[in-house]
């Protein structure tokens, strides 16, 4: 009924337009927008249903702005209205339109070719929709365009060469579509271009040398593509660059040293390529406002230059997964303590030796520190407790010895602590629950010299989702208080010497953990009977390992309630498995060996 009424109004208005030439222009705009409204199949917040009515002037409609001189629709902003629909062909009749923003809706299908008549258009934002089809070459006809933002849609095809006829273009954002082919060599002809965003497409070939001619560029992001070859030396001539993102491609060769002389640059990101060579000794001499340096997942070698301290604004330093080797003081020089704004330091998965430098503990701003999977040895310094803003500490996979410093209790903001696969000794502090109130992931497994019981106070770590204590020498009862960890998703206690009462009551307590997906108890002498309440464990549980635990008695029928679990559930003390079929309904008994 509503669609029929809308059609009637459109017909009536069209007749009125033909009979009155003095109202033709604004009536044309009104007809066009009503045509758009008729193509909207979902308007959950009733923005258009309540406002866009022929009874009121189109210039007063939501999202519409008219020009003061001609009283024609000059701007249309329907962004973030959750609208679903398509753009009709009549849309090209908005001949005075200068700005169009339909971002963050659910418009779909192809863009109508009639939009080529929007000759005054300067600003076009169609981002975060579901538009599809080959990226329109007719954009090049709209010679006044300054901004084209069509990111996060489903456009295909290659970048049209006609784009580069738009000499006024300042922003081109094609992020996260399915665009293929090469970056056109003529891209350097866009001399007014300030932002070029091509992230998350399927571009191939090399980075065009002509890019160095786009001297006004302040943002160049071509991350997440399949670009190959070297980084052109001419990139260093883009003296206005603030962000350079060339991550996750297939680039080789070395990083041109000229890039480290772009004094206005704030972010340099080369992660996830195959770039080799060394960083220049004068790395930070020409980068006074650098905030982020990402060179992880490459083939970088050598050491970090002492000039690093000149990057006084540096907040993120990511050197992970390279081929840095040798003493840690060559990778993390003492001068790093002068980086008073450093928030994140990542050097995991290299070949670094030596002990954890005390100089790190002087960076009071540090929130994320990862030295994982190196050959770091010695003791973890007590001064680590000075990093009171620390949220993520990962020193796993090294050769650290001694007791875990009690000063870690000062790190009350920690949400991730991973010290696994080292040679720490001693025991867990009895008040662990009170000293780590914000912990979400606690990974202290594969510490073969860690002894003692699991403290009952661990139940106070109410935010914990991952608890890993495997491969230690823990003994004593598994505490029933683990059941208070209601956010727990992953619990790995395998390969210890943990016990329980004969009814395995800790399993009953774990029925409170409704998000539990993995429970591993393998190779602990539990010596008990599997309770019927095991069937009340989380319905999200996909893996439950309890082999070699000396579990005895009958296997309860209720275990058939665990419908998400793997069809093979290892429970036998000999390491054998019971095959569960028809959602375990046929399982009636189980005897341990």
PDB file of N, CA, C and O in Angstrom, residues 412-465:
ATOM      1  N   UNK A 412      49.620  -4.171  38.555  1.00  0.00           N
ATOM      2  CA  UNK A 412      48.196  -4.440  38.817  1.00  0.00           C
ATOM      3  C   UNK A 412      47.331  -4.262  37.572  1.00  0.00           C
ATOM      4  O   UNK A 412      46.171  -4.677  37.564  1.00  0.00           O
ATOM      5  N   UNK A 413      47.882  -3.649  36.504  1.00  0.00           N
ATOM      6  CA  UNK A 413      47.109  -3.457  35.279  1.00  0.00           C
ATOM      7  C   UNK A 413      47.257  -4.630  34.315  1.00  0.00           C
ATOM      8  O   UNK A 413      46.608  -4.656  33.268  1.00  0.00           O
ATOM      9  N   UNK A 414      48.077  -5.619  34.655  1.00  0.00           N
ATOM     10  CA  UNK A 414      48.334  -6.741  33.749  1.00  0.00           C
ATOM     11  C   UNK A 414      47.045  -7.456  33.363  1.00  0.00           C
ATOM     12  O   UNK A 414      46.269  -7.870  34.226  1.00  0.00           O
ATOM     13  N   UNK A 415      46.839  -7.649  32.051  1.00  0.00           N
ATOM     14  CA  UNK A 415      45.767  -8.541  31.616  1.00  0.00           C
ATOM     15  C   UNK A 415      46.317  -9.773  30.907  1.00  0.00           C
ATOM     16  O   UNK A 415      45.604 -10.770  30.750  1.00  0.00           O
ATOM     17  N   UNK A 416      47.594  -9.727  30.484  1.00  0.00           N
ATOM     18  CA  UNK A 416      48.249 -10.891  29.892  1.00  0.00           C
ATOM     19  C   UNK A 416      49.623 -11.064  30.536  1.00  0.00           C
ATOM     20  O   UNK A 416      50.440 -10.135  30.522  1.00  0.00           O
ATOM     21  N   UNK A 417      49.866 -12.248  31.096  1.00  0.00           N
ATOM     22  CA  UNK A 417      51.183 -12.591  31.641  1.00  0.00           C
ATOM     23  C   UNK A 417      51.562 -13.960  31.109  1.00  0.00           C
ATOM     24  O   UNK A 417      50.903 -14.962  31.399  1.00  0.00           O
ATOM     25  N   UNK A 418      52.602 -13.998  30.290  1.00  0.00           N
ATOM     26  CA  UNK A 418      53.062 -15.246  29.697  1.00  0.00           C
ATOM     27  C   UNK A 418      54.551 -15.414  29.984  1.00  0.00           C
ATOM     28  O   UNK A 418      55.400 -14.747  29.388  1.00  0.00           O
ATOM     29  N   UNK A 419      54.844 -16.310  30.931  1.00  0.00           N
ATOM     30  CA  UNK A 419      56.228 -16.630  31.286  1.00  0.00           C
ATOM     31  C   UNK A 419      56.536 -18.089  30.960  1.00  0.00           C
ATOM     32  O   UNK A 419      57.534 -18.636  31.424  1.00  0.00           O
ATOM     33  N   UNK A 420      55.680 -18.716  30.165  1.00  0.00           N
ATOM     34  CA  UNK A 420      55.788 -20.154  29.910  1.00  0.00           C
ATOM     35  C   UNK A 420      57.066 -20.511  29.159  1.00  0.00           C
ATOM     36  O   UNK A 420      57.704 -19.670  28.524  1.00  0.00           O
ATOM     37  N   UNK A 421      57.416 -21.800  29.245  1.00  0.00           N
ATOM     38  CA  UNK A 421      58.578 -22.377  28.558  1.00  0.00           C
ATOM     39  C   UNK A 421      59.856 -21.622  28.910  1.00  0.00           C
ATOM     40  O   UNK A 421      60.556 -21.074  28.056  1.00  0.00           O
ATOM     41  N   UNK A 422      60.135 -21.567  30.189  1.00  0.00           N
ATOM     42  CA  UNK A 422      61.398 -21.084  30.730  1.00  0.00           C
ATOM     43  C   UNK A 422      61.850 -22.078  31.794  1.00  0.00           C
ATOM     44  O   UNK A 422      61.340 -23.208  31.844  1.00  0.00           O
ATOM     45  N   UNK A 423      62.788 -21.684  32.625  1.00  0.00           N
ATOM     46  CA  UNK A 423      63.255 -22.574  33.693  1.00  0.00           C
ATOM     47  C   UNK A 423      63.073 -21.930  35.059  1.00  0.00           C
ATOM     48  O   UNK A 423      63.901 -22.094  35.959  1.00  0.00           O
ATOM     49  N   UNK A 424      61.998 -21.171  35.199  1.00  0.00           N
ATOM     50  CA  UNK A 424      61.702 -20.574  36.502  1.00  0.00           C
ATOM     51  C   UNK A 424      61.478 -21.663  37.549  1.00  0.00           C
ATOM     52  O   UNK A 424      60.977 -22.755  37.233  1.00  0.00           O
ATOM     53  N   UNK A 425      61.803 -21.339  38.784  1.00  0.00           N
ATOM     54  CA  UNK A 425      61.614 -22.272  39.896  1.00  0.00           C
ATOM     55  C   UNK A 425      60.738 -21.608  40.958  1.00  0.00           C
ATOM     56  O   UNK A 425      60.256 -20.493  40.776  1.00  0.00           O
ATOM     57  N   UNK A 426      60.545 -22.318  42.059  1.00  0.00           N
ATOM     58  CA  UNK A 426      59.724 -21.773  43.126  1.00  0.00           C
ATOM     59  C   UNK A 426      58.277 -22.216  42.988  1.00  0.00           C
ATOM     60  O   UNK A 426      57.972 -23.254  42.388  1.00  0.00           O
ATOM     61  N   UNK A 427      57.368 -21.418  43.506  1.00  0.00           N
ATOM     62  CA  UNK A 427      55.946 -21.764  43.492  1.00  0.00           C
ATOM     63  C   UNK A 427      55.112 -20.525  43.222  1.00  0.00           C
ATOM     64  O   UNK A 427      55.609 -19.394  43.264  1.00  0.00           O
ATOM     65  N   UNK A 428      53.843 -20.743  42.931  1.00  0.00           N
ATOM     66  CA  UNK A 428      52.933 -19.629  42.711  1.00  0.00           C
ATOM     67  C   UNK A 428      52.658 -18.933  44.035  1.00  0.00           C
ATOM     68  O   UNK A 428      52.465 -19.598  45.061  1.00  0.00           O
ATOM     69  N   UNK A 429      52.630 -17.609  44.055  1.00  0.00           N
ATOM     70  CA  UNK A 429      52.361 -16.901  45.309  1.00  0.00           C
ATOM     71  C   UNK A 429      50.953 -17.217  45.816  1.00  0.00           C
ATOM     72  O   UNK A 429      50.002 -17.276  45.026  1.00  0.00           O
ATOM     73  N   UNK A 430      50.801 -17.438  47.129  1.00  0.00           N
ATOM     74  CA  UNK A 430      49.488 -17.805  47.667  1.00  0.00           C
ATOM     75  C   UNK A 430      48.425 -16.737  47.458  1.00  0.00           C
ATOM     76  O   UNK A 430      47.232 -17.038  47.427  1.00  0.00           O
ATOM     77  N   UNK A 431      48.845 -15.484  47.293  1.00  0.00           N
ATOM     78  CA  UNK A 431      47.885 -14.392  47.100  1.00  0.00           C
ATOM     79  C   UNK A 431      47.786 -13.963  45.636  1.00  0.00           C
ATOM     80  O   UNK A 431      47.494 -12.811  45.336  1.00  0.00           O
ATOM     81  N   UNK A 432      48.010 -14.890  44.713  1.00  0.00           N
ATOM     82  CA  UNK A 432      48.053 -14.557  43.289  1.00  0.00           C
ATOM     83  C   UNK A 432      46.776 -13.871  42.824  1.00  0.00           C
ATOM     84  O   UNK A 432      46.799 -13.002  41.952  1.00  0.00           O
ATOM     85  N   UNK A 433      45.649 -14.226  43.428  1.00  0.00           N
ATOM     86  CA  UNK A 433      44.389 -13.628  43.017  1.00  0.00           C
ATOM     87  C   UNK A 433      44.267 -12.152  43.337  1.00  0.00           C
ATOM     88  O   UNK A 433      43.615 -11.402  42.610  1.00  0.00           O
ATOM     89  N   UNK A 434      44.911 -11.725  44.408  1.00  0.00           N
ATOM     90  CA  UNK A 434      44.814 -10.318  44.806  1.00  0.00           C
ATOM     91  C   UNK A 434      45.859  -9.454  44.122  1.00  0.00           C
ATOM     92  O   UNK A 434      45.649  -8.251  43.947  1.00  0.00           O
ATOM     93  N   UNK A 435      46.984 -10.044  43.712  1.00  0.00           N
ATOM     94  CA  UNK A 435      48.037  -9.237  43.084  1.00  0.00           C
ATOM     95  C   UNK A 435      47.851  -9.095  41.577  1.00  0.00           C
ATOM     96  O   UNK A 435      48.487  -8.264  40.939  1.00  0.00           O
ATOM     97  N   UNK A 436      46.978  -9.916  40.982  1.00  0.00           N
ATOM     98  CA  UNK A 436      46.704  -9.816  39.541  1.00  0.00           C
ATOM     99  C   UNK A 436      45.193  -9.668  39.329  1.00  0.00           C
ATOM    100  O   UNK A 436      44.541 -10.527  38.729  1.00  0.00           O
ATOM    101  N   UNK A 437      44.611  -8.570  39.790  1.00  0.00           N
ATOM    102  CA  UNK A 437      43.148  -8.447  39.764  1.00  0.00           C
ATOM    103  C   UNK A 437      42.550  -8.309  38.369  1.00  0.00           C
ATOM    104  O   UNK A 437      41.365  -8.580  38.175  1.00  0.00           O
ATOM    105  N   UNK A 438      43.367  -7.895  37.374  1.00  0.00           N
ATOM    106  CA  UNK A 438      42.843  -7.656  36.026  1.00  0.00           C
ATOM    107  C   UNK A 438      43.301  -8.695  35.010  1.00  0.00           C
ATOM    108  O   UNK A 438      43.056  -8.528  33.809  1.00  0.00           O
ATOM    109  N   UNK A 439      43.941  -9.750  35.477  1.00  0.00           N
ATOM    110  CA  UNK A 439      44.517 -10.735  34.564  1.00  0.00           C
ATOM    111  C   UNK A 439      43.421 -11.455  33.783  1.00  0.00           C
ATOM    112  O   UNK A 439      42.397 -11.861  34.331  1.00  0.00           O
ATOM    113  N   UNK A 440      43.635 -11.588  32.474  1.00  0.00           N
ATOM    114  CA  UNK A 440      42.706 -12.314  31.608  1.00  0.00           C
ATOM    115  C   UNK A 440      43.342 -13.568  31.031  1.00  0.00           C
ATOM    116  O   UNK A 440      42.658 -14.569  30.829  1.00  0.00           O
ATOM    117  N   UNK A 441      44.644 -13.502  30.772  1.00  0.00           N
ATOM    118  CA  UNK A 441      45.358 -14.677  30.257  1.00  0.00           C
ATOM    119  C   UNK A 441      46.594 -14.896  31.105  1.00  0.00           C
ATOM    120  O   UNK A 441      47.509 -14.072  31.103  1.00  0.00           O
ATOM    121  N   UNK A 442      46.614 -16.002  31.820  1.00  0.00           N
ATOM    122  CA  UNK A 442      47.728 -16.342  32.710  1.00  0.00           C
ATOM    123  C   UNK A 442      48.357 -17.623  32.203  1.00  0.00           C
ATOM    124  O   UNK A 442      47.778 -18.708  32.295  1.00  0.00           O
ATOM    125  N   UNK A 443      49.550 -17.508  31.632  1.00  0.00           N
ATOM    126  CA  UNK A 443      50.234 -18.634  30.996  1.00  0.00           C
ATOM    127  C   UNK A 443      51.569 -18.868  31.699  1.00  0.00           C
ATOM    128  O   UNK A 443      52.545 -18.149  31.478  1.00  0.00           O
ATOM    129  N   UNK A 444      51.578 -19.873  32.549  1.00  0.00           N
ATOM    130  CA  UNK A 444      52.775 -20.208  33.325  1.00  0.00           C
ATOM    131  C   UNK A 444      53.091 -21.682  33.153  1.00  0.00           C
ATOM    132  O   UNK A 444      53.521 -22.353  34.102  1.00  0.00           O
ATOM    133  N   UNK A 445      52.884 -22.214  31.953  1.00  0.00           N
ATOM    134  CA  UNK A 445      53.127 -23.622  31.683  1.00  0.00           C
ATOM    135  C   UNK A 445      54.541 -23.899  31.228  1.00  0.00           C
ATOM    136  O   UNK A 445      55.303 -22.997  30.886  1.00  0.00           O
ATOM    137  N   UNK A 446      54.890 -25.179  31.227  1.00  0.00           N
ATOM    138  CA  UNK A 446      56.210 -25.658  30.786  1.00  0.00           C
ATOM    139  C   UNK A 446      57.334 -25.017  31.589  1.00  0.00           C
ATOM    140  O   UNK A 446      58.403 -24.710  31.056  1.00  0.00           O
ATOM    141  N   UNK A 447      57.085 -24.809  32.869  1.00  0.00           N
ATOM    142  CA  UNK A 447      58.114 -24.338  33.801  1.00  0.00           C
ATOM    143  C   UNK A 447      58.452 -25.529  34.687  1.00  0.00           C
ATOM    144  O   UNK A 447      57.885 -25.712  35.759  1.00  0.00           O
ATOM    145  N   UNK A 448      59.369 -26.357  34.219  1.00  0.00           N
ATOM    146  CA  UNK A 448      59.563 -27.684  34.801  1.00  0.00           C
ATOM    147  C   UNK A 448      60.039 -27.663  36.249  1.00  0.00           C
ATOM    148  O   UNK A 448      60.032 -28.684  36.913  1.00  0.00           O
ATOM    149  N   UNK A 449      60.446 -26.503  36.744  1.00  0.00           N
ATOM    150  CA  UNK A 449      60.894 -26.412  38.133  1.00  0.00           C
ATOM    151  C   UNK A 449      59.895 -25.693  39.029  1.00  0.00           C
ATOM    152  O   UNK A 449      60.188 -25.389  40.179  1.00  0.00           O
ATOM    153  N   UNK A 450      58.705 -25.402  38.490  1.00  0.00           N
ATOM    154  CA  UNK A 450      57.673 -24.729  39.282  1.00  0.00           C
ATOM    155  C   UNK A 450      56.885 -25.775  40.058  1.00  0.00           C
ATOM    156  O   UNK A 450      56.301 -26.686  39.475  1.00  0.00           O
ATOM    157  N   UNK A 451      56.889 -25.650  41.383  1.00  0.00           N
ATOM    158  CA  UNK A 451      56.302 -26.664  42.264  1.00  0.00           C
ATOM    159  C   UNK A 451      55.179 -26.041  43.095  1.00  0.00           C
ATOM    160  O   UNK A 451      54.803 -24.887  42.911  1.00  0.00           O
ATOM    161  N   UNK A 452      54.646 -26.849  44.010  1.00  0.00           N
ATOM    162  CA  UNK A 452      53.643 -26.354  44.939  1.00  0.00           C
ATOM    163  C   UNK A 452      52.219 -26.524  44.423  1.00  0.00           C
ATOM    164  O   UNK A 452      51.979 -27.083  43.353  1.00  0.00           O
ATOM    165  N   UNK A 453      51.285 -26.029  45.187  1.00  0.00           N
ATOM    166  CA  UNK A 453      49.872 -26.173  44.876  1.00  0.00           C
ATOM    167  C   UNK A 453      49.362 -24.998  44.045  1.00  0.00           C
ATOM    168  O   UNK A 453      50.033 -23.977  43.902  1.00  0.00           O
ATOM    169  N   UNK A 454      48.175 -25.198  43.499  1.00  0.00           N
ATOM    170  CA  UNK A 454      47.480 -24.088  42.835  1.00  0.00           C
ATOM    171  C   UNK A 454      46.710 -23.342  43.923  1.00  0.00           C
ATOM    172  O   UNK A 454      45.810 -23.912  44.538  1.00  0.00           O
ATOM    173  N   UNK A 455      47.046 -22.086  44.200  1.00  0.00           N
ATOM    174  CA  UNK A 455      46.421 -21.370  45.323  1.00  0.00           C
ATOM    175  C   UNK A 455      44.913 -21.189  45.124  1.00  0.00           C
ATOM    176  O   UNK A 455      44.447 -20.931  44.021  1.00  0.00           O
ATOM    177  N   UNK A 456      44.169 -21.326  46.223  1.00  0.00           N
ATOM    178  CA  UNK A 456      42.723 -21.100  46.170  1.00  0.00           C
ATOM    179  C   UNK A 456      42.411 -19.657  45.776  1.00  0.00           C
ATOM    180  O   UNK A 456      41.355 -19.386  45.178  1.00  0.00           O
ATOM    181  N   UNK A 457      43.320 -18.748  46.076  1.00  0.00           N
ATOM    182  CA  UNK A 457      43.055 -17.325  45.787  1.00  0.00           C
ATOM    183  C   UNK A 457      42.969 -17.039  44.298  1.00  0.00           C
ATOM    184  O   UNK A 457      42.547 -15.949  43.896  1.00  0.00           O
ATOM    185  N   UNK A 458      43.332 -18.012  43.462  1.00  0.00           N
ATOM    186  CA  UNK A 458      43.265 -17.787  42.025  1.00  0.00           C
ATOM    187  C   UNK A 458      41.825 -17.490  41.598  1.00  0.00           C
ATOM    188  O   UNK A 458      41.588 -16.883  40.549  1.00  0.00           O
ATOM    189  N   UNK A 459      40.874 -17.895  42.435  1.00  0.00           N
ATOM    190  CA  UNK A 459      39.467 -17.630  42.119  1.00  0.00           C
ATOM    191  C   UNK A 459      39.156 -16.139  42.117  1.00  0.00           C
ATOM    192  O   UNK A 459      38.133 -15.713  41.577  1.00  0.00           O
ATOM    193  N   UNK A 460      40.037 -15.329  42.717  1.00  0.00           N
ATOM    194  CA  UNK A 460      39.839 -13.875  42.714  1.00  0.00           C
ATOM    195  C   UNK A 460      40.234 -13.230  41.386  1.00  0.00           C
ATOM    196  O   UNK A 460      39.969 -12.041  41.176  1.00  0.00           O
ATOM    197  N   UNK A 461      40.880 -14.013  40.525  1.00  0.00           N
ATOM    198  CA  UNK A 461      41.203 -13.513  39.175  1.00  0.00           C
ATOM    199  C   UNK A 461      39.936 -13.649  38.329  1.00  0.00           C
ATOM    200  O   UNK A 461      39.861 -14.452  37.390  1.00  0.00           O
ATOM    201  N   UNK A 462      38.949 -12.854  38.632  1.00  0.00           N
ATOM    202  CA  UNK A 462      37.603 -13.057  38.108  1.00  0.00           C
ATOM    203  C   UNK A 462      37.476 -12.800  36.611  1.00  0.00           C
ATOM    204  O   UNK A 462      36.493 -13.203  36.001  1.00  0.00           O
ATOM    205  N   UNK A 463      38.477 -12.134  36.005  1.00  0.00           N
ATOM    206  CA  UNK A 463      38.397 -11.812  34.581  1.00  0.00           C
ATOM    207  C   UNK A 463      39.095 -12.842  33.702  1.00  0.00           C
ATOM    208  O   UNK A 463      39.078 -12.730  32.477  1.00  0.00           O
ATOM    209  N   UNK A 464      39.681 -13.853  34.295  1.00  0.00           N
ATOM    210  CA  UNK A 464      40.561 -14.755  33.553  1.00  0.00           C
ATOM    211  C   UNK A 464      39.776 -15.584  32.532  1.00  0.00           C
ATOM    212  O   UNK A 464      38.688 -16.080  32.815  1.00  0.00           O
ATOM    213  N   UNK A 465      40.325 -15.691  31.327  1.00  0.00           N
ATOM    214  CA  UNK A 465      39.736 -16.505  30.263  1.00  0.00           C
ATOM    215  C   UNK A 465      40.627 -17.681  29.891  1.00  0.00           C
ATOM    216  O   UNK A 465      40.133 -18.712  29.450  1.00  0.00           O
TER     217      UNK A 465
END
